[in-house]
mmCIF file with all atom_site columns, C-alpha atoms in Angstrom:
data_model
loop_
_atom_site.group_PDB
_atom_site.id
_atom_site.type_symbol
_atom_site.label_atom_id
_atom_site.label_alt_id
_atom_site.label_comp_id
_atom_site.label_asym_id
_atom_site.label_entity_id
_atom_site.label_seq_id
_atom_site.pdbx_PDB_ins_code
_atom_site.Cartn_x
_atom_site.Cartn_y
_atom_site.Cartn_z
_atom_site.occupancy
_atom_site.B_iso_or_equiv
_atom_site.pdbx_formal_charge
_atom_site.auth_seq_id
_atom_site.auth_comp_id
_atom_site.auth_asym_id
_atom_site.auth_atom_id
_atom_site.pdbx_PDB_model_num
ATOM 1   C CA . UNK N 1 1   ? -6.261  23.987 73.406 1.00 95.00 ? 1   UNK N CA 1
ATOM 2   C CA . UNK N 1 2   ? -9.867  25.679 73.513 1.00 93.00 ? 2   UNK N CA 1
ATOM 3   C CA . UNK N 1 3   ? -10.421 28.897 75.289 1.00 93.00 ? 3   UNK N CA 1
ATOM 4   C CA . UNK N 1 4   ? -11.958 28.690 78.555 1.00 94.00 ? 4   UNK N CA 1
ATOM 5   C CA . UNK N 1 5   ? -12.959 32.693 77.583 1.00 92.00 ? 5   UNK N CA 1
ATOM 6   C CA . UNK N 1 6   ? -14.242 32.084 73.842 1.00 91.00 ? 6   UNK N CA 1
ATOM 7   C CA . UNK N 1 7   ? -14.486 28.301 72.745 1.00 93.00 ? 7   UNK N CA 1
ATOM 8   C CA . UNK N 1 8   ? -14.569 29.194 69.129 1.00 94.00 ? 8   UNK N CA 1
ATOM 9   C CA . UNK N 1 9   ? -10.675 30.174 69.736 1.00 95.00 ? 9   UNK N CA 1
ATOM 10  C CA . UNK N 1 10  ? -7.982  27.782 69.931 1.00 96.00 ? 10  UNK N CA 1
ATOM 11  C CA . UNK N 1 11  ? -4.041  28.024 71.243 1.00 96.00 ? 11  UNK N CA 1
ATOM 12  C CA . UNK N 1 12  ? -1.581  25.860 70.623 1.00 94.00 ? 12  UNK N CA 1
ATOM 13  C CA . UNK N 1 13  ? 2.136   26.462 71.722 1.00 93.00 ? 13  UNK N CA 1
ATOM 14  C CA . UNK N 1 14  ? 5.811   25.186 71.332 1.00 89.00 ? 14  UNK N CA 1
ATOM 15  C CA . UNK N 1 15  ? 9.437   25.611 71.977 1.00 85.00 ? 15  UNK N CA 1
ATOM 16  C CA . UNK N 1 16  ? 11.222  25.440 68.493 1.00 72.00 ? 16  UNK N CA 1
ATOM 17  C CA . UNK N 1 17  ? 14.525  24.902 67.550 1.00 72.00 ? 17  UNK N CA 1
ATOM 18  C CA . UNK N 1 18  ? 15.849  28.504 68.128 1.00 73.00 ? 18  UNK N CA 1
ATOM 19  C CA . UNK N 1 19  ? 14.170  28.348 71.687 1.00 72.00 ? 19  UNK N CA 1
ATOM 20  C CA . UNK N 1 20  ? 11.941  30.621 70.951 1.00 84.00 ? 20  UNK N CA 1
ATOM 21  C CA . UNK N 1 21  ? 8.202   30.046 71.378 1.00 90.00 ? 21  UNK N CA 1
ATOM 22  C CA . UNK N 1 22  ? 6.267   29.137 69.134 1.00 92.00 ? 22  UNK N CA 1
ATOM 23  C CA . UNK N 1 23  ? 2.203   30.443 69.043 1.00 94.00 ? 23  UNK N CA 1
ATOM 24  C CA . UNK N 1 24  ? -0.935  30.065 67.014 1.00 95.00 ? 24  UNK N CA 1
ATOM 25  C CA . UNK N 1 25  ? -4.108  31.302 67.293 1.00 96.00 ? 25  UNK N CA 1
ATOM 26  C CA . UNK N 1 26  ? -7.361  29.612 65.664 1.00 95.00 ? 26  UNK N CA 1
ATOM 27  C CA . UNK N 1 27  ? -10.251 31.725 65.137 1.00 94.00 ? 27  UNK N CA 1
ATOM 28  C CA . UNK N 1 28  ? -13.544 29.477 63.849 1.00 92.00 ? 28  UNK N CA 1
ATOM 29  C CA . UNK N 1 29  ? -16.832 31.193 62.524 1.00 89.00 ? 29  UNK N CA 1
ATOM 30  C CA . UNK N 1 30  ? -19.485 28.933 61.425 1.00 88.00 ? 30  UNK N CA 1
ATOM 31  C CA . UNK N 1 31  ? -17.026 27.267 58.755 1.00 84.00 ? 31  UNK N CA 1
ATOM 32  C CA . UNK N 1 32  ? -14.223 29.936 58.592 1.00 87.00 ? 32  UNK N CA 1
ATOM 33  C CA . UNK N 1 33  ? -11.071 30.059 60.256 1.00 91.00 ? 33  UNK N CA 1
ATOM 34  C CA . UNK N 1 34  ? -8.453  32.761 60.433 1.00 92.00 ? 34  UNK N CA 1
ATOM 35  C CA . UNK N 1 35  ? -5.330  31.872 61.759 1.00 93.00 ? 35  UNK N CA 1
ATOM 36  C CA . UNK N 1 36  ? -2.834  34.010 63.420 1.00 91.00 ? 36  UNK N CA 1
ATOM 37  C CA . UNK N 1 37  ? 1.103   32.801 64.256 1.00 92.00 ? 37  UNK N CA 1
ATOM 38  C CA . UNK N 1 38  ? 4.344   33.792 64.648 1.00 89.00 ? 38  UNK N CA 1
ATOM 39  C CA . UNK N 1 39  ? 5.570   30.758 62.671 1.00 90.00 ? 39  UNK N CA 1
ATOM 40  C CA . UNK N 1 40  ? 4.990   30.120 59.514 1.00 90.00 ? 40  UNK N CA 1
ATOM 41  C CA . UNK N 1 41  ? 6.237   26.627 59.344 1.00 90.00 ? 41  UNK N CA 1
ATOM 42  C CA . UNK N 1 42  ? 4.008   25.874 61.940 1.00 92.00 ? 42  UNK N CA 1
ATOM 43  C CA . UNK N 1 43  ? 1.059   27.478 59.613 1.00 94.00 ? 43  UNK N CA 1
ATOM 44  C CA . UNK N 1 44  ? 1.692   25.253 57.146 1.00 94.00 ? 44  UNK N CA 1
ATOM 45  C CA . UNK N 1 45  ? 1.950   22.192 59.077 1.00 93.00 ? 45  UNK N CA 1
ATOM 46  C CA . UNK N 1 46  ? -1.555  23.213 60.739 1.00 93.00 ? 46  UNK N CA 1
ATOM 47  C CA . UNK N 1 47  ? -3.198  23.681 57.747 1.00 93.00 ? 47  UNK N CA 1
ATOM 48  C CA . UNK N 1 48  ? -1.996  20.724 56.225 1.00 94.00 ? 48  UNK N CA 1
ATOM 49  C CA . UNK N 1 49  ? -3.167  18.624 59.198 1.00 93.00 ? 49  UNK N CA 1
ATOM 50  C CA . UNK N 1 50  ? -6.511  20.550 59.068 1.00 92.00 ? 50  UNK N CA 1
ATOM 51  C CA . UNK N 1 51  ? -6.754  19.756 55.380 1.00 93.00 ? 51  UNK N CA 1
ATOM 52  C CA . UNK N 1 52  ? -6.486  15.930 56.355 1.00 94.00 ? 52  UNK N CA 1
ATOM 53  C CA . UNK N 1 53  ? -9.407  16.051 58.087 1.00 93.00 ? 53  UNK N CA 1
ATOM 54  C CA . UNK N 1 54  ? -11.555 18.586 56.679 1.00 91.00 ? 54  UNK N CA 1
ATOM 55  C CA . UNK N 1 55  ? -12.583 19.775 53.285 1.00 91.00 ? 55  UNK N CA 1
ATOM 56  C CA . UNK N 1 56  ? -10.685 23.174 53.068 1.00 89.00 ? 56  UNK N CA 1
ATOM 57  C CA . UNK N 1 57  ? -9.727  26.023 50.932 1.00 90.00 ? 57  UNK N CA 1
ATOM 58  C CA . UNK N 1 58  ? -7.059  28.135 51.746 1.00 89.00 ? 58  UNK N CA 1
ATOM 59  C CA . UNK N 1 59  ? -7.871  31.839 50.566 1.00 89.00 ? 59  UNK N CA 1
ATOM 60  C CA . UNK N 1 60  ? -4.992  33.113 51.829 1.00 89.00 ? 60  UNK N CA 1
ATOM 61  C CA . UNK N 1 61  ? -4.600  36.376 53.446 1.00 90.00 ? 61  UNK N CA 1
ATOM 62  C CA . UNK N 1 62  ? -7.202  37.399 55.039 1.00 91.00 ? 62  UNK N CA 1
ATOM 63  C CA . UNK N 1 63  ? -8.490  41.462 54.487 1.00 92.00 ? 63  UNK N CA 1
ATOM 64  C CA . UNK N 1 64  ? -11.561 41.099 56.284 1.00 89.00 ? 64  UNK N CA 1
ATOM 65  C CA . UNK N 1 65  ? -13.186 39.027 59.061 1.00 87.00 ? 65  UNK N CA 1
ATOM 66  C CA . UNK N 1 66  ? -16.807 39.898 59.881 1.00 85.00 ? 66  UNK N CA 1
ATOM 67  C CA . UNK N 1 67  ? -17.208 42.524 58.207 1.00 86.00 ? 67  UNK N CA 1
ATOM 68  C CA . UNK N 1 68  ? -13.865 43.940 59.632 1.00 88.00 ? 68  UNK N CA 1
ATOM 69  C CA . UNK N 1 69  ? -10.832 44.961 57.489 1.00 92.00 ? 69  UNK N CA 1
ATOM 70  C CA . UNK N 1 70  ? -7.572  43.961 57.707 1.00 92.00 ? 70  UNK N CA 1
ATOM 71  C CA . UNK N 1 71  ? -4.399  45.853 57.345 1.00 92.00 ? 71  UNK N CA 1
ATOM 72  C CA . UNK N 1 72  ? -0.708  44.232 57.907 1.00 90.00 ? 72  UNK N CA 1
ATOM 73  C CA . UNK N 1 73  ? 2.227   46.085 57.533 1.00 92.00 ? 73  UNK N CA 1
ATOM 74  C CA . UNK N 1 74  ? 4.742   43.599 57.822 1.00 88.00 ? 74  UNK N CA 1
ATOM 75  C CA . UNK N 1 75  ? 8.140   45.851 57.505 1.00 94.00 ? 75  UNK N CA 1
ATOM 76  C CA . UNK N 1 76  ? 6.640   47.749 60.508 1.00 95.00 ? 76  UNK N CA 1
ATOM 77  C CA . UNK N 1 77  ? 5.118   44.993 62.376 1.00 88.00 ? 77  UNK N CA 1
ATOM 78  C CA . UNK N 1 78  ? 1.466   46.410 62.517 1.00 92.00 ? 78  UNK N CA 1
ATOM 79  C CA . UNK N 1 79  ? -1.280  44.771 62.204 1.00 88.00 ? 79  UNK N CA 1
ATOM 80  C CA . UNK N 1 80  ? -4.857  46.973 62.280 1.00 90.00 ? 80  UNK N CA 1
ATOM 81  C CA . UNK N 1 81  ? -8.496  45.754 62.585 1.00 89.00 ? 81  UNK N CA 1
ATOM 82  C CA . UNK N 1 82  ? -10.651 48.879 61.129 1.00 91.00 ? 82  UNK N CA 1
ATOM 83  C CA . UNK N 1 83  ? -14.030 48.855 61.235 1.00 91.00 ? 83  UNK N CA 1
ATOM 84  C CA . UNK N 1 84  ? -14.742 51.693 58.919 1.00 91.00 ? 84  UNK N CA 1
ATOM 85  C CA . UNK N 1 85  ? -16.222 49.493 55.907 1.00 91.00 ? 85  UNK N CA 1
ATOM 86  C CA . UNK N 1 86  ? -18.622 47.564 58.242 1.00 93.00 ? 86  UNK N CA 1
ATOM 87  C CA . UNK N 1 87  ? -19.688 51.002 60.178 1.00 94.00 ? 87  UNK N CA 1
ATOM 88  C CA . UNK N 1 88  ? -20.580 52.788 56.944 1.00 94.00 ? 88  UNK N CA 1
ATOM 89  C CA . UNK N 1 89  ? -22.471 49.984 55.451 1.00 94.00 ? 89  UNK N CA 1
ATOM 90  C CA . UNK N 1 90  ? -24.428 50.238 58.758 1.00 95.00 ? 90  UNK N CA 1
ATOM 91  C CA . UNK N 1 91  ? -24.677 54.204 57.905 1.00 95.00 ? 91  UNK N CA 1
ATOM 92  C CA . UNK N 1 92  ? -26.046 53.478 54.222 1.00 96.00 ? 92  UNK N CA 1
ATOM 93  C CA . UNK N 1 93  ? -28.764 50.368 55.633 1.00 96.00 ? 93  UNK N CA 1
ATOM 94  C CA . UNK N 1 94  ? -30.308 53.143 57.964 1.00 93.00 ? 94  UNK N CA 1
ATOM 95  C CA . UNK N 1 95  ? -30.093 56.116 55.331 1.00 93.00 ? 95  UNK N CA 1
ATOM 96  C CA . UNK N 1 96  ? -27.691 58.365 57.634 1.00 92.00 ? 96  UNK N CA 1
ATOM 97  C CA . UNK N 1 97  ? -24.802 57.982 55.331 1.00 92.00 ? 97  UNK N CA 1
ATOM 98  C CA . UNK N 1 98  ? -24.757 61.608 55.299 1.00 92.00 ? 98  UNK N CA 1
ATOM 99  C CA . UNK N 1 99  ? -24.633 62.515 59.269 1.00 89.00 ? 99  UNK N CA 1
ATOM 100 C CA . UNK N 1 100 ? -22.563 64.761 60.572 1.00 88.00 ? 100 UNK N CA 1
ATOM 101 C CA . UNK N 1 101 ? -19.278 63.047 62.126 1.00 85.00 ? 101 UNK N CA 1
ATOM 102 C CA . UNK N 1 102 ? -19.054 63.942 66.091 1.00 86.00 ? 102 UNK N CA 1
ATOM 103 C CA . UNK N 1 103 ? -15.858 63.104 68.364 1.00 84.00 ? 103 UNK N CA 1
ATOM 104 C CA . UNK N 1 104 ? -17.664 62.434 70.961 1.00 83.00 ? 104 UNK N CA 1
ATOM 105 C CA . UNK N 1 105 ? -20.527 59.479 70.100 1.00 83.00 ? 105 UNK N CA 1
ATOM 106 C CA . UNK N 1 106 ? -22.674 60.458 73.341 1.00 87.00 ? 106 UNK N CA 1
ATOM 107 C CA . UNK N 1 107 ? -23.153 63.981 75.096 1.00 85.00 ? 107 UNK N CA 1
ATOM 108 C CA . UNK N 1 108 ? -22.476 64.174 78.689 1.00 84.00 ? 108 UNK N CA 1
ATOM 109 C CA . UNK N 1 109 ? -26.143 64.546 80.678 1.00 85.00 ? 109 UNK N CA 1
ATOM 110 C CA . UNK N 1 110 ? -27.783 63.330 77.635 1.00 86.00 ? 110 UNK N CA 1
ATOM 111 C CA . UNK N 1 111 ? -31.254 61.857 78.906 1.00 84.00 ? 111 UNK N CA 1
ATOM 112 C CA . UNK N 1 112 ? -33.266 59.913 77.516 1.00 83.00 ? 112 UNK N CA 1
ATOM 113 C CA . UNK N 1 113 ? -37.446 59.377 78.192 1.00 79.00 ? 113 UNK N CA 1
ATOM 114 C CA . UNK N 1 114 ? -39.952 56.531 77.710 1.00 75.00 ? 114 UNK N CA 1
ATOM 115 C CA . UNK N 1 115 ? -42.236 57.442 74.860 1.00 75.00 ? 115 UNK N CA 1
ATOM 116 C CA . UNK N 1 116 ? -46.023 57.934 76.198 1.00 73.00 ? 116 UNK N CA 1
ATOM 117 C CA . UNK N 1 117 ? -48.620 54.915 74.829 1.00 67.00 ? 117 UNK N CA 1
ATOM 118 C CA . UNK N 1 118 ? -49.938 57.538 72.945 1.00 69.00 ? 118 UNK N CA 1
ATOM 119 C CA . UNK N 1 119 ? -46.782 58.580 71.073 1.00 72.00 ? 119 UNK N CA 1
ATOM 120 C CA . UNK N 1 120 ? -45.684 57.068 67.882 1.00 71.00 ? 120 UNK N CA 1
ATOM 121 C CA . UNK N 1 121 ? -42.594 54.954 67.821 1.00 71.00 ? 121 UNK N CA 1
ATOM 122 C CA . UNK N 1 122 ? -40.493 53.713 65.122 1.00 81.00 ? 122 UNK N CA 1
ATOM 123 C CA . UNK N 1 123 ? -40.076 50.304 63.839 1.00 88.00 ? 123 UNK N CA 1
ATOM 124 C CA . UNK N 1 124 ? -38.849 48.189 66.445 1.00 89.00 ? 124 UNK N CA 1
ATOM 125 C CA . UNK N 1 125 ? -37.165 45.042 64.881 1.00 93.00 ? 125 UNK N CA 1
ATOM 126 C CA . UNK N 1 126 ? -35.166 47.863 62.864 1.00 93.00 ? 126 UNK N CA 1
ATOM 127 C CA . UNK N 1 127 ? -34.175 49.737 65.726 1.00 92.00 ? 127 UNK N CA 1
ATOM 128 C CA . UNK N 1 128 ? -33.257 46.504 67.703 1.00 94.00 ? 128 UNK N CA 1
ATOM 129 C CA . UNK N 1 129 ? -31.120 45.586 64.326 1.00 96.00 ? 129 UNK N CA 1
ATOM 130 C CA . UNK N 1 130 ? -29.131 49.058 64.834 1.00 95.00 ? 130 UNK N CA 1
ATOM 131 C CA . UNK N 1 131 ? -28.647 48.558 68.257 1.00 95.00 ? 131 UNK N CA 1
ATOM 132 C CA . UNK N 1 132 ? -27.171 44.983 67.547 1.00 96.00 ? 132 UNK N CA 1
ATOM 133 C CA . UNK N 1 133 ? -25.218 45.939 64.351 1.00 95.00 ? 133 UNK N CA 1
ATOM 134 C CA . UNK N 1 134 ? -23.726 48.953 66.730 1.00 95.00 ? 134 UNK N CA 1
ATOM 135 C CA . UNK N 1 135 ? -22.883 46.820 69.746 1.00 95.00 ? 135 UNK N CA 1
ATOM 136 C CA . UNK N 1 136 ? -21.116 44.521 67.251 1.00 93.00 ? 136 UNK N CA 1
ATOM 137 C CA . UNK N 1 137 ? -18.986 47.443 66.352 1.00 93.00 ? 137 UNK N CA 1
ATOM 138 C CA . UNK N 1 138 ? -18.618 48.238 70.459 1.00 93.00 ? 138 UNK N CA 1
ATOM 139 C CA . UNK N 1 139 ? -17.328 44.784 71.118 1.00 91.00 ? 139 UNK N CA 1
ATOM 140 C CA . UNK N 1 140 ? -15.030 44.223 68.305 1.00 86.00 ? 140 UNK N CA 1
ATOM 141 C CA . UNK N 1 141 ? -13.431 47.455 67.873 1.00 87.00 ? 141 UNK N CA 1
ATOM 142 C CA . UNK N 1 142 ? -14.945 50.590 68.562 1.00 90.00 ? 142 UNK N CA 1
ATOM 143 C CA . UNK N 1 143 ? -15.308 51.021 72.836 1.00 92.00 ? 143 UNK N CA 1
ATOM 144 C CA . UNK N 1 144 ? -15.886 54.302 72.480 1.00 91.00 ? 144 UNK N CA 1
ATOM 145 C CA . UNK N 1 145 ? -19.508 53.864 71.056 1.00 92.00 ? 145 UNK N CA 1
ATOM 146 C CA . UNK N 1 146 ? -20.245 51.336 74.520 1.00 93.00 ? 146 UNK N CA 1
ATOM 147 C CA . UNK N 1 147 ? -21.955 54.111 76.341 1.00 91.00 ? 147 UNK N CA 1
ATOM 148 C CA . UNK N 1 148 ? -24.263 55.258 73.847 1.00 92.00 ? 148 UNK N CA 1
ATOM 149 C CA . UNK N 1 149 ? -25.120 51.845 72.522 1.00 94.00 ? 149 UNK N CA 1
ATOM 150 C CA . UNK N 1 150 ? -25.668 50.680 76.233 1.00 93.00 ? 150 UNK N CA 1
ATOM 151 C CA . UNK N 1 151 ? -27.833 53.565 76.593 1.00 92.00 ? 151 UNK N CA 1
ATOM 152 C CA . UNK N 1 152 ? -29.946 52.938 73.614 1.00 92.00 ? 152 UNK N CA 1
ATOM 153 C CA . UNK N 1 153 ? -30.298 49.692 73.440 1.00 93.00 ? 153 UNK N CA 1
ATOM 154 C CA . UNK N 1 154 ? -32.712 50.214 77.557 1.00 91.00 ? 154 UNK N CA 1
ATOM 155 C CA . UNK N 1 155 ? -35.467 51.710 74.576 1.00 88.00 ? 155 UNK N CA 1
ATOM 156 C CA . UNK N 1 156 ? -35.598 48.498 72.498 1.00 87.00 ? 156 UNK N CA 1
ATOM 157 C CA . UNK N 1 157 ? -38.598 47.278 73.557 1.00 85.00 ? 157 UNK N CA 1
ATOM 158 C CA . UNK N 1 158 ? -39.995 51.109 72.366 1.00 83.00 ? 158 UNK N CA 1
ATOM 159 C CA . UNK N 1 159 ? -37.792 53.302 70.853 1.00 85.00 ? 159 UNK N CA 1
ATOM 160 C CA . UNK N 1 160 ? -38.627 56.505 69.283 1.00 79.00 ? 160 UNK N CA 1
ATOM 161 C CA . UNK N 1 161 ? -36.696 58.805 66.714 1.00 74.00 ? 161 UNK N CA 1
#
């Protein structure tokens, strides 16, 4: 069943034999798809109806998604989404690999001002690619960083340093 929410996500559902239910989750991205489920017979009968009707490979595990890694730690049942790689290949494209960590991503009573017509800006369609990369990283995993990319991303159209 497609999500009424996301319709690149798929659910399907079932009772099995040990009444317990059964769930799956299908995750497509241009032509990948990560599947999560609680049952692995009903993996491999999935992906083996998939295969039927599609040209697949099955790279198994998956330890990233979108630039997202992937930790499982099946004994204890966790499963963690870091974004860590993807956030410091974002640090190294803008040359601030080397800024200062802060807890808190966004001062309280920070302001911010237009820049004059007369002031120099910076490049826009590389500011407008932080902005995007960083709400990425807001969505996905990081809610924390909302405020300040929110707040940033109203100087798009002329940002400044």
């Amino acid at each position: 069943r497609q999500s009424d929410a996301d319709w690149c996500i798929y659910t399907k559902s079932k009772d099995n034999k040990e009444k317990k239910r059964s769930l799956m989750i299908i995750a497509l991205y241009v032509d990948d798809i990560l599947i999560a489920t609680n049952d692995t017979d009903m993996l491999q009968a999935e992906k083996k109806a998939l295969s039927r009707k599609f040209d697949m490979e099955d790279l198994g595990e998956a330890h990233f998604c979108l630039g997202m890694e992937i930790n499982r730690n099946r004994e204890r049942k966790i499963l963690q989404i870091s974004p860590k790689a993807y956030l410091e290949n974002v640090l190294r494209r803008f040359g601030m690999s080397y800024c200062k960590a802060v807890a808190t991503p966004l001062e309280a009573g920070t302001s911010f001002t237009k820049l004059s017509e007369e002031a120099k800006g910076v490049n826009v369609k590389e500011y407008q690619a932080a902005i995007g990369l960083l709400n990425y990283a807001a969505v996905a995993t990081r809610p924390d960083l909302s405020t300040a990319v929110g707040k940033l991303s109203q100087y798009m159209s002329n940002p400044s340093h």
